[in-house]
Amino acid sequence: ADTVESPCIDVCELDEQNVCIGCLRHSDEIMAWPSLDNDGKQTVLERIARRRASSPSGTLNPSSEGAEF
């Protein structure tokens, strides 16, 4: 079986809800990712899709305040 790829995009910064502004995973999901089976990873990806859909700009933190470039 193919391994589900991590949604990490190397923008690793947590917002006030402990959700990564890059991949939209909660910190608990990020820590659990390596030990999840493919079904568990798919579940996390579905949660990410719901978070993205419920956010007007497609990210949880649309402002660039505090962003480092």
Backbone as CSV, one residue per row, in Angstrom:
resi,resn,N_x,N_y,N_z,CA_x,CA_y,CA_z,C_x,C_y,C_z
1,ALA,0.845,-1.198,0.000,0.000,0.000,0.000,0.878,1.244,0.000
2,ASP,0.414,2.262,-0.703,1.156,3.517,-0.746,1.030,4.234,0.591
3,THR,2.092,4.934,0.963,2.078,5.714,2.188,1.468,7.077,1.905
4,VAL,0.610,7.526,2.811,-0.001,8.844,2.679,1.071,9.882,2.994
5,GLU,1.276,10.813,2.065,2.297,11.848,2.235,1.883,12.861,3.298
6,SER,2.854,13.363,4.016,2.598,14.411,5.002,2.162,15.691,4.300
7,PRO,1.191,16.411,4.889,0.767,17.682,4.308,1.689,18.852,4.656
8,CYS,2.770,18.579,5.346,3.697,19.634,5.765,4.242,20.383,4.550
9,ILE,4.229,21.723,4.641,4.786,22.550,3.573,5.942,23.406,4.101
10,ASP,6.529,22.995,5.213,7.667,23.688,5.820,7.359,25.124,6.236
11,VAL,6.113,25.367,6.621,5.727,26.637,7.232,5.192,26.242,8.606
12,CYS,6.099,25.954,9.505,5.739,25.327,10.773,5.627,26.370,11.876
13,GLU,4.411,26.871,12.043,4.134,27.848,13.091,2.711,27.633,13.563
14,LEU,2.541,27.523,14.882,1.218,27.269,15.440,0.506,28.572,15.755
15,ASP,-0.811,28.574,15.503,-1.624,29.736,15.859,-2.109,29.598,17.298
16,GLU,-3.055,30.444,17.698,-3.538,30.450,19.090,-4.249,29.152,19.458
17,GLN,-4.771,28.432,18.468,-5.470,27.167,18.726,-4.544,25.952,18.578
18,ASN,-3.236,26.178,18.497,-2.254,25.117,18.291,-2.453,24.388,16.964
19,VAL,-2.886,25.156,15.950,-3.023,24.626,14.602,-1.937,25.268,13.752
20,CYS,-1.229,24.454,12.991,-0.152,24.955,12.148,-0.723,25.832,11.034
21,ILE,-0.150,27.008,10.841,-0.637,27.901,9.795,-0.209,27.418,8.411
22,GLY,0.729,26.484,8.351,1.173,25.948,7.064,0.315,24.803,6.578
23,CYS,0.223,23.750,7.378,-0.475,22.536,6.931,-1.866,22.379,7.534
24,LEU,-2.230,23.254,8.462,-3.543,23.243,9.131,-3.774,22.005,9.994
25,ARG,-2.692,21.350,10.414,-2.846,20.250,11.373,-2.720,20.798,12.788
26,HIS,-3.486,20.213,13.709,-3.352,20.525,15.129,-2.035,19.922,15.610
27,SER,-1.448,20.512,16.629,-0.166,20.010,17.132,-0.243,18.535,17.514
28,ASP,-1.377,18.090,18.046,-1.531,16.663,18.388,-1.476,15.791,17.134
29,GLU,-2.066,16.284,16.040,-2.052,15.526,14.782,-0.644,15.464,14.204
30,ILE,0.103,16.561,14.338,1.481,16.591,13.845,2.326,15.573,14.609
31,MET,2.179,15.556,15.940,2.975,14.629,16.753,2.594,13.177,16.492
32,ALA,1.316,12.921,16.228,0.845,11.547,16.021,1.128,11.041,14.610
33,TRP,1.335,11.938,13.640,1.441,11.563,12.226,2.358,10.362,11.964
34,PRO,3.597,10.338,12.489,4.492,9.217,12.159,3.957,7.848,12.590
35,SER,3.126,7.817,13.618,2.635,6.527,14.116,1.249,6.170,13.587
36,LEU,0.628,7.055,12.814,-0.700,6.764,12.270,-0.603,5.818,11.080
37,ASP,-1.612,4.955,10.938,-1.686,4.144,9.721,-2.316,5.005,8.627
38,ASN,-2.397,4.466,7.412,-2.915,5.263,6.290,-4.343,5.746,6.533
39,ASP,-5.179,4.924,7.173,-6.549,5.350,7.463,-6.543,6.548,8.420
40,GLY,-5.687,6.478,9.432,-5.581,7.586,10.380,-5.089,8.846,9.705
41,LYS,-4.113,8.706,8.803,-3.593,9.866,8.074,-4.671,10.453,7.169
42,GLN,-5.462,9.588,6.520,-6.556,10.061,5.667,-7.559,10.846,6.486
43,THR,-7.839,10.388,7.700,-8.762,11.091,8.587,-8.236,12.494,8.894
44,VAL,-6.939,12.599,9.169,-6.340,13.908,9.432,-6.461,14.800,8.194
45,LEU,-6.207,14.249,7.007,-6.314,15.036,5.774,-7.744,15.537,5.561
46,GLU,-8.728,14.719,5.937,-10.129,15.145,5.825,-10.425,16.290,6.793
47,ARG,-9.857,16.218,8.002,-10.037,17.313,8.965,-9.410,18.600,8.423
48,ILE,-8.227,18.467,7.812,-7.555,19.632,7.228,-8.448,20.260,6.160
49,ALA,-9.043,19.426,5.309,-9.916,19.937,4.247,-11.103,20.687,4.837
50,ARG,-11.664,20.175,5.934,-12.786,20.864,6.579,-12.335,22.199,7.175
51,ARG,-11.145,22.207,7.790,-10.632,23.460,8.359,-10.423,24.490,7.250
52,ARG,-9.841,24.045,6.144,-9.581,24.951,5.024,-10.900,25.486,4.461
53,ALA,-11.894,24.609,4.330,-13.196,25.006,3.766,-13.936,25.974,4.682
54,SER,-13.725,25.868,5.984,-14.449,26.725,6.918,-13.745,28.056,7.151
55,SER,-12.584,28.221,6.544,-11.834,29.458,6.687,-11.981,30.292,5.419
56,PRO,-12.366,31.557,5.553,-12.646,32.377,4.371,-11.485,32.474,3.393
57,SER,-10.261,32.531,3.887,-9.125,32.743,2.995,-8.391,31.448,2.660
58,GLY,-8.846,30.330,3.214,-8.154,29.068,2.976,-7.038,28.793,3.958
59,THR,-6.788,29.736,4.847,-5.834,29.516,5.936,-6.520,29.940,7.217
60,LEU,-6.000,29.500,8.331,-6.610,29.871,9.597,-6.172,31.258,10.046
61,ASN,-5.019,31.705,9.573,-4.485,32.983,9.993,-4.134,33.809,8.760
62,PRO,-5.132,34.513,8.197,-4.901,35.207,6.938,-4.000,36.430,7.065
63,SER,-3.823,36.962,8.254,-2.977,38.152,8.373,-1.516,37.749,8.297
64,SER,-0.697,38.667,7.870,0.734,38.380,7.768,1.485,38.905,8.986
65,GLU,0.760,39.354,10.002,1.410,39.836,11.206,2.240,38.731,11.824
66,GLY,3.452,39.057,12.173,4.323,38.086,12.817,4.975,37.125,11.835
67,ALA,4.632,37.221,10.568,5.251,36.324,9.594,6.687,36.768,9.354
68,GLU,7.558,35.798,9.226,8.957,36.104,8.954,9.288,35.671,7.547
69,PHE,9.897,36.566,6.780,10.252,36.247,5.388,11.729,36.409,5.181
